[in-house]
mmCIF file of C-alpha atoms and ligand atoms in Angstrom:
data_model
loop_
_atom_site.group_PDB
_atom_site.id
_atom_site.type_symbol
_atom_site.label_atom_id
_atom_site.label_comp_id
_atom_site.label_asym_id
_atom_site.label_seq_id
_atom_site.Cartn_x
_atom_site.Cartn_y
_atom_site.Cartn_z
ATOM 1 C CA MET A 1 6.495 -33.202 23.473
ATOM 2 C CA THR A 2 6.999 -29.964 21.787
ATOM 3 C CA PHE A 3 3.710 -29.070 19.672
ATOM 4 C CA GLN A 4 4.165 -28.685 15.667
ATOM 5 C CA THR A 5 1.790 -26.104 13.589
ATOM 6 C CA LYS A 6 0.405 -29.068 11.220
ATOM 7 C CA MET A 7 0.563 -28.365 7.148
ATOM 8 C CA LEU A 8 -2.088 -28.452 5.283
ATOM 9 C CA ASP A 9 -2.898 -29.493 1.709
ATOM 10 C CA CYS A 10 -6.317 -27.895 -0.299
ATOM 11 C CA SER A 11 -7.736 -30.674 -0.707
ATOM 12 C CA ALA A 12 -11.730 -29.813 -0.231
ATOM 13 C CA GLU A 13 -11.179 -31.819 3.366
ATOM 14 C CA SER A 14 -7.962 -29.850 4.671
ATOM 15 C CA ILE A 15 -10.180 -26.756 4.075
ATOM 16 C CA GLU A 16 -13.313 -27.595 6.146
ATOM 17 C CA SER A 17 -10.815 -28.883 8.872
ATOM 18 C CA ALA A 18 -9.458 -25.340 8.488
ATOM 19 C CA ALA A 19 -12.862 -23.654 8.121
ATOM 20 C CA ARG A 20 -13.341 -25.715 11.769
ATOM 21 C CA LEU A 21 -10.425 -24.195 13.440
ATOM 22 C CA ILE A 22 -11.508 -20.774 12.256
ATOM 23 C CA LYS A 23 -15.418 -20.960 13.691
ATOM 24 C CA SER A 24 -13.466 -22.642 16.951
ATOM 25 C CA GLY A 25 -12.112 -19.325 17.342
ATOM 26 C CA GLU A 26 -8.895 -20.665 15.871
ATOM 27 C CA ILE A 27 -6.170 -18.818 13.915
ATOM 28 C CA VAL A 28 -5.452 -20.499 10.497
ATOM 29 C CA GLY A 29 -1.754 -19.641 7.883
ATOM 30 C CA MET A 30 -3.392 -19.147 4.634
ATOM 31 C CA PRO A 31 -2.059 -18.575 1.059
ATOM 32 C CA THR A 32 -3.682 -15.722 -1.103
ATOM 33 C CA GLU A 33 -2.404 -14.831 -4.593
ATOM 34 C CA THR A 34 0.023 -12.166 -2.835
ATOM 35 C CA VAL A 35 1.684 -13.415 0.697
ATOM 36 C CA TYR A 36 0.896 -15.576 2.823
ATOM 37 C CA GLY A 37 -1.565 -14.813 5.756
ATOM 38 C CA LEU A 38 -2.454 -15.314 8.917
ATOM 39 C CA ALA A 39 -6.248 -15.525 9.336
ATOM 40 C CA ALA A 40 -9.384 -15.417 12.175
ATOM 41 C CA ASP A 41 -13.049 -15.278 11.907
ATOM 42 C CA ALA A 42 -13.079 -10.994 11.681
ATOM 43 C CA PHE A 43 -15.985 -10.724 14.009
ATOM 44 C CA ASN A 44 -14.211 -12.772 17.200
ATOM 45 C CA GLU A 45 -12.366 -10.363 18.829
ATOM 46 C CA ALA A 46 -10.880 -13.294 21.358
ATOM 47 C CA ALA A 47 -9.782 -15.192 18.171
ATOM 48 C CA VAL A 48 -7.790 -12.016 16.777
ATOM 49 C CA GLU A 49 -6.020 -11.593 19.807
ATOM 50 C CA LYS A 50 -4.641 -14.305 19.066
ATOM 51 C CA ILE A 51 -2.903 -13.300 15.784
ATOM 52 C CA PHE A 52 -1.560 -10.535 17.559
ATOM 53 C CA LYS A 53 -0.178 -12.635 20.443
ATOM 54 C CA ALA A 54 1.271 -15.145 17.875
ATOM 55 C CA LYS A 55 2.959 -12.214 15.689
ATOM 56 C CA GLY A 56 4.216 -10.074 18.329
ATOM 57 C CA ARG A 57 2.546 -7.296 16.239
ATOM 58 C CA PRO A 58 1.370 -3.836 17.831
ATOM 59 C CA ALA A 59 -2.086 -3.334 18.831
ATOM 60 C CA ASP A 60 -2.591 -0.420 16.931
ATOM 61 C CA ASN A 61 -2.200 -2.031 13.641
ATOM 62 C CA PRO A 62 -5.188 -2.693 11.838
ATOM 63 C CA LEU A 63 -6.069 -6.141 10.267
ATOM 64 C CA ILE A 64 -6.896 -6.615 6.117
ATOM 65 C CA VAL A 65 -9.746 -7.756 5.836
ATOM 66 C CA HIS A 66 -10.276 -10.703 3.812
ATOM 67 C CA ILE A 67 -13.936 -11.249 1.554
ATOM 68 C CA SER A 68 -14.841 -13.970 -0.759
ATOM 69 C CA ASP A 69 -17.583 -12.014 -2.929
ATOM 70 C CA ILE A 70 -18.386 -8.436 -3.378
ATOM 71 C CA ALA A 71 -21.502 -8.316 -1.467
ATOM 72 C CA MET A 72 -19.869 -9.062 1.707
ATOM 73 C CA ILE A 73 -17.962 -5.724 1.278
ATOM 74 C CA SER A 74 -21.364 -4.580 3.580
ATOM 75 C CA GLU A 75 -20.546 -6.639 6.487
ATOM 76 C CA ALA A 76 -16.993 -5.172 6.654
ATOM 77 C CA ALA A 77 -17.354 -1.407 6.189
ATOM 78 C CA SER A 78 -20.884 0.910 6.469
ATOM 79 C CA GLU A 79 -20.026 3.066 3.633
ATOM 80 C CA ILE A 80 -19.255 2.355 0.098
ATOM 81 C CA PRO A 81 -18.240 5.376 -1.922
ATOM 82 C CA ALA A 82 -18.579 5.379 -6.022
ATOM 83 C CA LEU A 83 -14.916 4.953 -6.808
ATOM 84 C CA ALA A 84 -14.246 2.152 -4.613
ATOM 85 C CA LEU A 85 -16.833 0.245 -6.577
ATOM 86 C CA LYS A 86 -15.207 1.091 -9.296
ATOM 87 C CA CYS A 87 -12.048 0.120 -7.886
ATOM 88 C CA ALA A 88 -13.938 -3.546 -6.501
ATOM 89 C CA LYS A 89 -15.195 -4.122 -9.908
ATOM 90 C CA GLU A 90 -11.569 -3.786 -11.627
ATOM 91 C CA PHE A 91 -9.834 -5.138 -9.438
ATOM 92 C CA TRP A 92 -10.963 -7.675 -7.490
ATOM 93 C CA PRO A 93 -10.411 -10.432 -6.988
ATOM 94 C CA GLY A 94 -6.837 -9.744 -6.757
ATOM 95 C CA PRO A 95 -4.265 -7.347 -4.430
ATOM 96 C CA LEU A 96 -5.743 -4.506 -3.760
ATOM 97 C CA THR A 97 -7.171 -3.671 -0.581
ATOM 98 C CA MET A 98 -9.466 -0.305 0.242
ATOM 99 C CA VAL A 99 -10.125 1.229 2.920
ATOM 100 C CA LEU A 100 -13.137 2.005 3.878
ATOM 101 C CA PRO A 101 -15.578 3.940 7.005
ATOM 102 C CA LYS A 102 -15.863 0.775 9.328
ATOM 103 C CA ASN A 103 -19.385 -1.166 9.835
ATOM 104 C CA PRO A 104 -19.645 -0.990 13.744
ATOM 105 C CA ASP A 105 -19.647 -4.976 13.735
ATOM 106 C CA ILE A 106 -16.284 -4.946 13.367
ATOM 107 C CA PRO A 107 -14.484 -5.106 16.053
ATOM 108 C CA SER A 108 -11.753 -2.849 17.212
ATOM 109 C CA VAL A 109 -9.501 -5.378 17.914
ATOM 110 C CA THR A 110 -9.407 -5.970 14.288
ATOM 111 C CA SER A 111 -9.169 -2.300 12.699
ATOM 112 C CA GLY A 112 -6.635 -1.578 15.765
ATOM 113 C CA GLY A 113 -9.137 1.096 17.241
ATOM 114 C CA LEU A 114 -9.480 3.005 13.809
ATOM 115 C CA ASP A 115 -12.828 3.623 12.588
ATOM 116 C CA THR A 116 -12.136 2.600 9.325
ATOM 117 C CA VAL A 117 -11.199 -0.945 8.102
ATOM 118 C CA GLY A 118 -8.842 -2.491 5.426
ATOM 119 C CA ILE A 119 -10.278 -4.860 2.786
ATOM 120 C CA ARG A 120 -9.305 -7.095 0.290
ATOM 121 C CA MET A 121 -11.695 -9.941 -1.886
ATOM 122 C CA PRO A 122 -7.941 -12.207 -2.836
ATOM 123 C CA SER A 123 -7.727 -14.076 -6.452
ATOM 124 C CA HIS A 124 -6.207 -17.511 -4.564
ATOM 125 C CA PRO A 125 -8.733 -20.166 -4.726
ATOM 126 C CA ALA A 126 -8.007 -21.576 -1.592
ATOM 127 C CA THR A 127 -8.204 -18.165 0.203
ATOM 128 C CA LYS A 128 -12.045 -18.106 -1.307
ATOM 129 C CA ALA A 129 -12.021 -21.144 -0.642
ATOM 130 C CA LEU A 130 -11.611 -21.154 3.592
ATOM 131 C CA ILE A 131 -13.538 -18.176 3.768
ATOM 132 C CA GLU A 132 -16.384 -19.551 2.393
ATOM 133 C CA ALA A 133 -16.446 -22.652 4.231
ATOM 134 C CA SER A 134 -15.657 -20.594 7.738
ATOM 135 C CA GLY A 135 -19.191 -18.512 6.363
ATOM 136 C CA THR A 136 -17.156 -15.033 7.336
ATOM 137 C CA PRO A 137 -14.631 -12.639 6.467
ATOM 138 C CA LEU A 138 -11.210 -13.250 7.730
ATOM 139 C CA ALA A 139 -9.040 -10.933 9.149
ATOM 140 C CA ALA A 140 -5.009 -11.779 7.968
ATOM 141 C CA PRO A 141 -2.005 -10.168 8.004
ATOM 142 C CA SER A 142 0.893 -11.401 6.743
ATOM 143 C CA ALA A 143 1.805 -14.657 8.252
ATOM 144 C CA ASN A 144 5.532 -13.971 9.907
ATOM 145 C CA ILE A 145 6.940 -12.518 13.109
ATOM 146 C CA SER A 146 6.247 -8.393 13.098
ATOM 147 C CA GLY A 147 8.940 -6.658 11.880
ATOM 148 C CA SER A 148 10.452 -9.829 9.518
ATOM 149 C CA PRO A 149 9.904 -10.301 6.352
ATOM 150 C CA SER A 150 6.695 -11.362 4.737
ATOM 151 C CA PRO A 151 6.182 -14.763 4.205
ATOM 152 C CA THR A 152 6.122 -16.722 0.242
ATOM 153 C CA CYS A 153 6.154 -19.894 0.794
ATOM 154 C CA ALA A 154 4.112 -22.385 3.655
ATOM 155 C CA GLU A 155 7.522 -23.671 5.030
ATOM 156 C CA HIS A 156 8.977 -19.494 5.759
ATOM 157 C CA VAL A 157 5.661 -19.335 7.961
ATOM 158 C CA LEU A 158 6.986 -22.584 9.643
ATOM 159 C CA ASN A 159 10.309 -20.988 9.919
ATOM 160 C CA ASP A 160 8.285 -18.034 12.026
ATOM 161 C CA LEU A 161 5.795 -19.145 13.744
ATOM 162 C CA ASN A 162 5.769 -23.372 13.804
ATOM 163 C CA GLY A 163 4.096 -24.658 17.298
ATOM 164 C CA LYS A 164 2.695 -21.099 17.746
ATOM 165 C CA ILE A 165 -0.399 -22.002 15.159
ATOM 166 C CA PRO A 166 -2.454 -24.883 14.440
ATOM 167 C CA ALA A 167 -2.100 -25.062 10.971
ATOM 168 C CA VAL A 168 -1.391 -23.769 7.685
ATOM 169 C CA ILE A 169 -2.628 -24.425 4.072
ATOM 170 C CA ASP A 170 0.004 -24.888 1.489
ATOM 171 C CA GLY A 171 -0.535 -23.252 -1.321
ATOM 172 C CA GLY A 172 2.210 -23.561 -3.055
ATOM 173 C CA VAL A 173 4.542 -20.007 -3.875
ATOM 174 C CA CYS A 174 2.602 -17.354 -3.438
ATOM 175 C CA ASP A 175 2.287 -15.615 -7.201
ATOM 176 C CA ALA A 176 2.928 -11.847 -6.512
ATOM 177 C CA GLY A 177 5.331 -12.084 -4.080
ATOM 178 C CA ILE A 178 4.579 -8.616 -2.735
ATOM 179 C CA GLU A 179 1.816 -7.293 0.334
ATOM 180 C CA SER A 180 -1.657 -6.182 -1.701
ATOM 181 C CA THR A 181 -1.775 -2.152 -2.467
ATOM 182 C CA VAL A 182 -3.392 -0.040 0.197
ATOM 183 C CA ILE A 183 -5.425 2.257 -1.027
ATOM 184 C CA CYS A 184 -7.956 5.290 0.821
ATOM 185 C CA PHE A 185 -9.776 7.639 -0.807
ATOM 186 C CA GLU A 186 -10.476 11.197 -0.290
ATOM 187 C CA GLN A 187 -12.814 13.440 -2.042
ATOM 188 C CA ASN A 188 -12.477 11.935 -6.039
ATOM 189 C CA ALA A 189 -8.916 11.316 -5.340
ATOM 190 C CA ILE A 190 -6.973 7.731 -4.518
ATOM 191 C CA LYS A 191 -4.026 8.090 -2.202
ATOM 192 C CA ILE A 192 -1.862 4.567 -1.884
ATOM 193 C CA LEU A 193 -0.828 3.781 1.291
ATOM 194 C CA ARG A 194 1.414 0.947 0.215
ATOM 195 C CA PRO A 195 2.349 0.737 -3.387
ATOM 196 C CA GLY A 196 2.097 -3.151 -4.517
ATOM 197 C CA LYS A 197 0.857 -5.214 -8.184
ATOM 198 C CA ILE A 198 -2.038 -2.888 -8.602
ATOM 199 C CA THR A 199 0.360 0.286 -9.390
ATOM 200 C CA ALA A 200 -0.639 4.140 -9.994
ATOM 201 C CA GLN A 201 -0.608 2.847 -13.725
ATOM 202 C CA MET A 202 -3.593 0.920 -13.638
ATOM 203 C CA LEU A 203 -5.608 3.166 -10.757
ATOM 204 C CA ALA A 204 -5.762 5.985 -12.943
ATOM 205 C CA GLN A 205 -7.969 3.893 -15.252
ATOM 206 C CA ILE A 206 -10.322 4.817 -12.295
ATOM 207 C CA THR A 207 -9.477 8.379 -11.708
ATOM 208 C CA PRO A 208 -6.522 10.591 -13.244
ATOM 209 C CA ASP A 209 -5.906 11.577 -9.747
ATOM 210 C CA VAL A 210 -3.384 8.638 -8.316
ATOM 211 C CA ARG A 211 -1.389 10.031 -5.484
ATOM 212 C CA LEU A 212 1.437 8.355 -3.430
ATOM 213 C CA ASP A 213 1.265 9.202 0.271
ATOM 214 C CA LYS A 214 4.219 11.119 1.233
ATOM 215 C CA GLY A 215 5.089 7.579 3.315
ATOM 216 C CA VAL A 216 5.477 5.463 0.708
ATOM 217 C CA LEU A 217 9.218 6.697 0.333
ATOM 218 C CA HIS A 218 9.696 8.958 3.158
ATOM 219 C CA PRO A 219 10.491 7.552 6.702
ATOM 220 C CA PHE A 220 7.293 8.351 9.391
ATOM 221 C CA ASP A 221 7.393 11.889 10.998
ATOM 222 C CA SER A 222 6.473 11.268 13.995
ATOM 223 C CA ASP A 223 4.917 15.132 14.990
ATOM 224 C CA LYS A 224 2.438 13.996 11.751
ATOM 225 C CA PRO A 225 -0.406 11.476 12.402
ATOM 226 C CA VAL A 226 -0.098 8.367 10.401
ATOM 227 C CA ALA A 227 -1.804 7.784 7.335
ATOM 228 C CA SER A 228 -1.287 4.236 7.710
ATOM 229 C CA PRO A 229 -0.596 2.477 11.288
ATOM 230 C CA GLY A 230 2.174 -0.329 9.415
ATOM 231 C CA MET A 231 4.026 3.181 7.957
ATOM 232 C CA LYS A 232 5.285 3.345 11.837
ATOM 233 C CA TYR A 233 6.842 0.270 12.198
ATOM 234 C CA LYS A 234 10.022 -1.273 11.471
ATOM 235 C CA HIS A 235 9.443 -3.905 8.814
ATOM 236 C CA TYR A 236 10.506 -6.891 6.244
ATOM 237 C CA SER A 237 13.894 -6.949 7.746
ATOM 238 C CA PRO A 238 15.829 -9.530 7.646
ATOM 239 C CA LYS A 239 19.053 -10.168 10.796
ATOM 240 C CA ALA A 240 21.361 -8.839 8.629
ATOM 241 C CA GLU A 241 21.270 -5.299 7.847
ATOM 242 C CA VAL A 242 19.790 -3.743 4.988
ATOM 243 C CA ILE A 243 22.310 -0.958 2.998
ATOM 244 C CA VAL A 244 20.479 0.438 -0.096
ATOM 245 C CA ILE A 245 22.654 2.220 -2.641
ATOM 246 C CA ASP A 246 21.724 4.524 -5.479
ATOM 247 C CA SER A 247 23.566 4.035 -7.706
ATOM 248 C CA ASP A 248 24.629 3.128 -10.976
ATOM 249 C CA ALA A 249 25.873 -1.124 -11.385
ATOM 250 C CA ASP A 250 29.567 0.136 -11.773
ATOM 251 C CA GLU A 251 29.579 2.492 -8.583
ATOM 252 C CA PHE A 252 27.642 0.179 -6.959
ATOM 253 C CA PHE A 253 30.450 -2.844 -7.747
ATOM 254 C CA TYR A 254 32.828 -0.742 -6.246
ATOM 255 C CA TYR A 255 31.238 0.450 -3.607
ATOM 256 C CA VAL A 256 31.178 -2.809 -2.140
ATOM 257 C CA SER A 257 34.555 -3.877 -3.212
ATOM 258 C CA LYS A 258 35.464 -1.040 -0.732
ATOM 259 C CA GLN A 259 33.636 -2.233 2.542
ATOM 260 C CA ASP A 260 34.249 -4.605 5.089
ATOM 261 C CA LYS A 261 33.602 -7.915 3.109
ATOM 262 C CA SER A 262 33.379 -10.218 6.038
ATOM 263 C CA GLY A 263 29.476 -11.466 6.334
ATOM 264 C CA ALA A 264 28.790 -9.340 3.319
ATOM 265 C CA LEU A 265 26.667 -9.841 0.705
ATOM 266 C CA CYS A 266 25.080 -8.321 -2.198
ATOM 267 C CA LEU A 267 21.496 -8.052 -3.434
ATOM 268 C CA ILE A 268 21.304 -8.386 -7.314
ATOM 269 C CA PHE A 269 18.210 -6.117 -9.352
ATOM 270 C CA GLY A 270 19.180 -6.290 -12.974
ATOM 271 C CA ASP A 271 21.397 -8.649 -15.338
ATOM 272 C CA GLU A 272 24.186 -7.131 -14.452
ATOM 273 C CA ASN A 273 27.524 -8.784 -15.452
ATOM 274 C CA LEU A 274 28.877 -10.776 -12.151
ATOM 275 C CA ASP A 275 32.294 -12.006 -13.793
ATOM 276 C CA GLY A 276 35.149 -12.189 -11.857
ATOM 277 C CA PHE A 277 32.987 -10.292 -8.687
ATOM 278 C CA ASN A 278 34.144 -11.845 -5.872
ATOM 279 C CA LEU A 279 31.357 -11.299 -3.091
ATOM 280 C CA PRO A 280 28.367 -13.721 -2.498
ATOM 281 C CA TYR A 281 25.140 -12.339 -3.750
ATOM 282 C CA ILE A 282 21.369 -13.562 -4.688
ATOM 283 C CA SER A 283 20.153 -12.429 -8.030
ATOM 284 C CA VAL A 284 16.754 -11.071 -6.819
ATOM 285 C CA GLY A 285 15.202 -10.504 -10.956
ATOM 286 C CA ALA A 286 15.432 -9.012 -13.726
ATOM 287 C CA THR A 287 12.256 -7.801 -14.101
ATOM 288 C CA ASP A 288 10.258 -5.963 -11.850
ATOM 289 C CA VAL A 289 7.455 -9.083 -11.646
ATOM 290 C CA GLN A 290 10.713 -11.327 -10.670
ATOM 291 C CA GLN A 291 11.770 -9.086 -8.193
ATOM 292 C CA ALA A 292 8.626 -9.042 -6.572
ATOM 293 C CA HIS A 293 8.275 -12.834 -6.659
ATOM 294 C CA ASN A 294 11.933 -13.131 -5.264
ATOM 295 C CA LEU A 295 12.520 -10.295 -2.353
ATOM 296 C CA PHE A 296 11.162 -11.610 0.668
ATOM 297 C CA ASP A 297 12.777 -14.873 -0.154
ATOM 298 C CA ALA A 298 16.335 -13.883 -0.922
ATOM 299 C CA LEU A 299 16.183 -11.983 2.555
ATOM 300 C CA ARG A 300 15.230 -14.664 4.335
ATOM 301 C CA GLN A 301 18.224 -16.272 2.276
ATOM 302 C CA ALA A 302 20.746 -13.879 3.140
ATOM 303 C CA ASP A 303 19.843 -14.380 6.705
ATOM 304 C CA GLU A 304 20.341 -18.570 5.903
ATOM 305 C CA ARG A 305 23.596 -17.360 4.129
ATOM 306 C CA GLY A 306 24.728 -15.734 7.827
ATOM 307 C CA ALA A 307 25.011 -12.677 5.971
ATOM 308 C CA LYS A 308 25.836 -9.558 8.170
ATOM 309 C CA THR A 309 25.388 -6.465 5.907
ATOM 310 C CA ILE A 310 23.536 -7.101 2.699
ATOM 311 C CA TYR A 311 23.913 -4.477 -0.193
ATOM 312 C CA ALA A 312 21.288 -3.733 -2.237
ATOM 313 C CA ARG A 313 21.527 -1.133 -5.523
ATOM 314 C CA CYS A 314 18.138 0.525 -5.919
ATOM 315 C CA PRO A 315 15.567 -0.909 -8.434
ATOM 316 C CA LYS A 316 13.877 0.393 -11.386
ATOM 317 C CA LEU A 317 10.979 2.404 -9.629
ATOM 318 C CA ASP A 318 8.718 1.364 -12.506
ATOM 319 C CA GLY A 319 5.288 -1.092 -12.780
ATOM 320 C CA MET A 320 5.661 -3.058 -9.553
ATOM 321 C CA GLY A 321 9.736 -1.820 -9.061
ATOM 322 C CA MET A 322 8.258 0.783 -6.431
ATOM 323 C CA ALA A 323 6.418 -1.753 -4.280
ATOM 324 C CA VAL A 324 9.519 -3.440 -4.411
ATOM 325 C CA TYR A 325 11.803 -0.329 -3.475
ATOM 326 C CA ASN A 326 9.234 0.454 -0.897
ATOM 327 C CA ARG A 327 9.751 -2.986 1.016
ATOM 328 C CA LEU A 328 13.509 -2.181 0.296
ATOM 329 C CA LEU A 329 13.512 0.759 1.786
ATOM 330 C CA ARG A 330 11.854 -0.495 5.132
ATOM 331 C CA ALA A 331 13.763 -3.736 5.592
ATOM 332 C CA ALA A 332 16.931 -1.004 5.526
ATOM 333 C CA ALA A 333 15.087 1.200 7.896
ATOM 334 C CA PHE A 334 15.915 4.018 4.879
ATOM 335 C CA ARG A 335 19.416 3.848 5.124
ATOM 336 C CA VAL A 336 19.917 5.008 1.446
ATOM 337 C CA VAL A 337 23.706 5.503 0.071
ATOM 338 C CA LYS A 338 23.972 8.476 -2.888
ATOM 339 C CA LEU A 339 26.961 8.280 -5.090
HETATM 340 O O1 TXA B 1 -1.502 -8.762 0.428
HETATM 341 C C1 TXA B 1 -1.607 -7.992 1.712
HETATM 342 O O2 TXA B 1 -2.298 -7.404 2.115
HETATM 343 C C2 TXA B 1 -1.549 -9.773 2.521
HETATM 344 C C3 TXA B 1 -2.383 -10.521 2.674
HETATM 345 C C4 TXA B 1 -2.357 -11.611 3.720
HETATM 346 O O3 TXA B 1 -3.680 -9.921 2.494
HETATM 347 N N1 TXA B 1 -2.103 -8.338 4.084
HETATM 348 C C5 TXA B 1 -0.899 -8.025 4.257
HETATM 349 O O4 TXA B 1 -1.229 -7.578 5.871
HETATM 350 O O5 TXA B 1 0.313 -7.742 4.001
HETATM 351 P P1 TXA B 1 -0.167 -6.868 6.910
HETATM 352 O O6 TXA B 1 -1.137 -7.099 8.110
HETATM 353 O O7 TXA B 1 1.027 -7.372 6.832
HETATM 354 O O8 TXA B 1 -0.136 -5.512 6.394
HETATM 355 C C6 TXA B 1 -1.096 -4.472 6.049
HETATM 356 C C7 TXA B 1 -1.539 -3.290 5.994
HETATM 357 C C8 TXA B 1 -0.511 -2.344 7.150
HETATM 358 O O9 TXA B 1 0.367 -1.671 7.203
HETATM 359 C C9 TXA B 1 -1.547 -1.411 7.883
HETATM 360 O O10 TXA B 1 -0.839 -1.133 8.385
HETATM 361 C C10 TXA B 1 -2.398 -1.532 6.685
HETATM 362 O O11 TXA B 1 -2.726 -2.266 6.154
HETATM 363 N N2 TXA B 1 -3.772 -1.262 7.011
HETATM 364 C C11 TXA B 1 -4.688 -1.902 7.244
HETATM 365 N N3 TXA B 1 -5.931 -1.537 7.185
HETATM 366 C C12 TXA B 1 -5.564 -0.164 7.601
HETATM 367 C C13 TXA B 1 -6.911 0.924 7.727
HETATM 368 N N4 TXA B 1 -7.667 0.938 7.776
HETATM 369 N N5 TXA B 1 -6.193 2.213 8.095
HETATM 370 C C14 TXA B 1 -4.799 2.762 6.807
HETATM 371 N N6 TXA B 1 -4.480 1.666 6.826
HETATM 372 C C15 TXA B 1 -4.533 0.055 6.786
HETATM 373 MG MG1 MG B 2 2.839 -7.737 7.212
#
């Protein structure tokens, strides 16, 4: 008989049983307000190694350490710059990960061999409850097979990891739908390594000097050191080939109508009039918030519908649009057609 992953609810009893798994060195799928994570005790090397194995994740791609209380930050970081403390007070609990110098107690396997560590305090009540019941910070990447779109509901986790992990806690559909904003600090500046729900405009309340790392919108340059190892790898990719079209709506429809239609599917970002449009499509949403919420599910649906090529018109870049575009670019391996 094949081994099945157990689906747990968010009751106190279920959280306790998930925490027992964590304490015994196991890995558990957990909901957060961004995407589902695959959690282990951040200090337990053997448990963290199970995460890398289950996901097929490259060993040099560090995990985010999740805490339930600001005071726990010193268990993971050796130094907390004043700017980081300001960010934590303003945006935690929430979808912000800060890269800080690592506490030597955090094993190298967790930090992908780096001397820094990404730390985040999630706001989802089930995540907070699981960290508290486990009594340790939890290392957790997104709970997908490495390279595929991040999971935004428990079913997505099962689709990727059923039989590979003992349990997943079902906390419903994730609110944000896109992973946390990842930042690091450079003197008095904040540098965004991965855009998310906490936008550059929001971070500018903390310091006026907010920079976007080049890797957010450009392919990784193998001659230069990478600011965040995740930038090196293929990401968020459905099985279908994704092509981003940078154009207005009319040009987009005209361009797509000239392409090979077998297996083509369009992702629509906006409120385009689709009357008379004779290709299958998925509406991702009209606003940046809806687009972020729905993007990964839309990429997974496109695969379920057997799409071979996904044409996506470039979304607007304001608000969470920057994060949506960043994920889309990576799903497309930076294939952009500019009309
Ligand atoms: O919202 C999220 O951040 C979700 C939930 C589960 O918390 N987690 C998540 O983890 O998206 P993951 O592993 O899929 O993405 C973490 C990203 C990777 O691109 C990784 O390279 C980067 O953060 N990262 C982690 N630690 C880092 C560090 N010390 N320095 C630079 N980048 C780091
Ligand atoms: Mg991930």
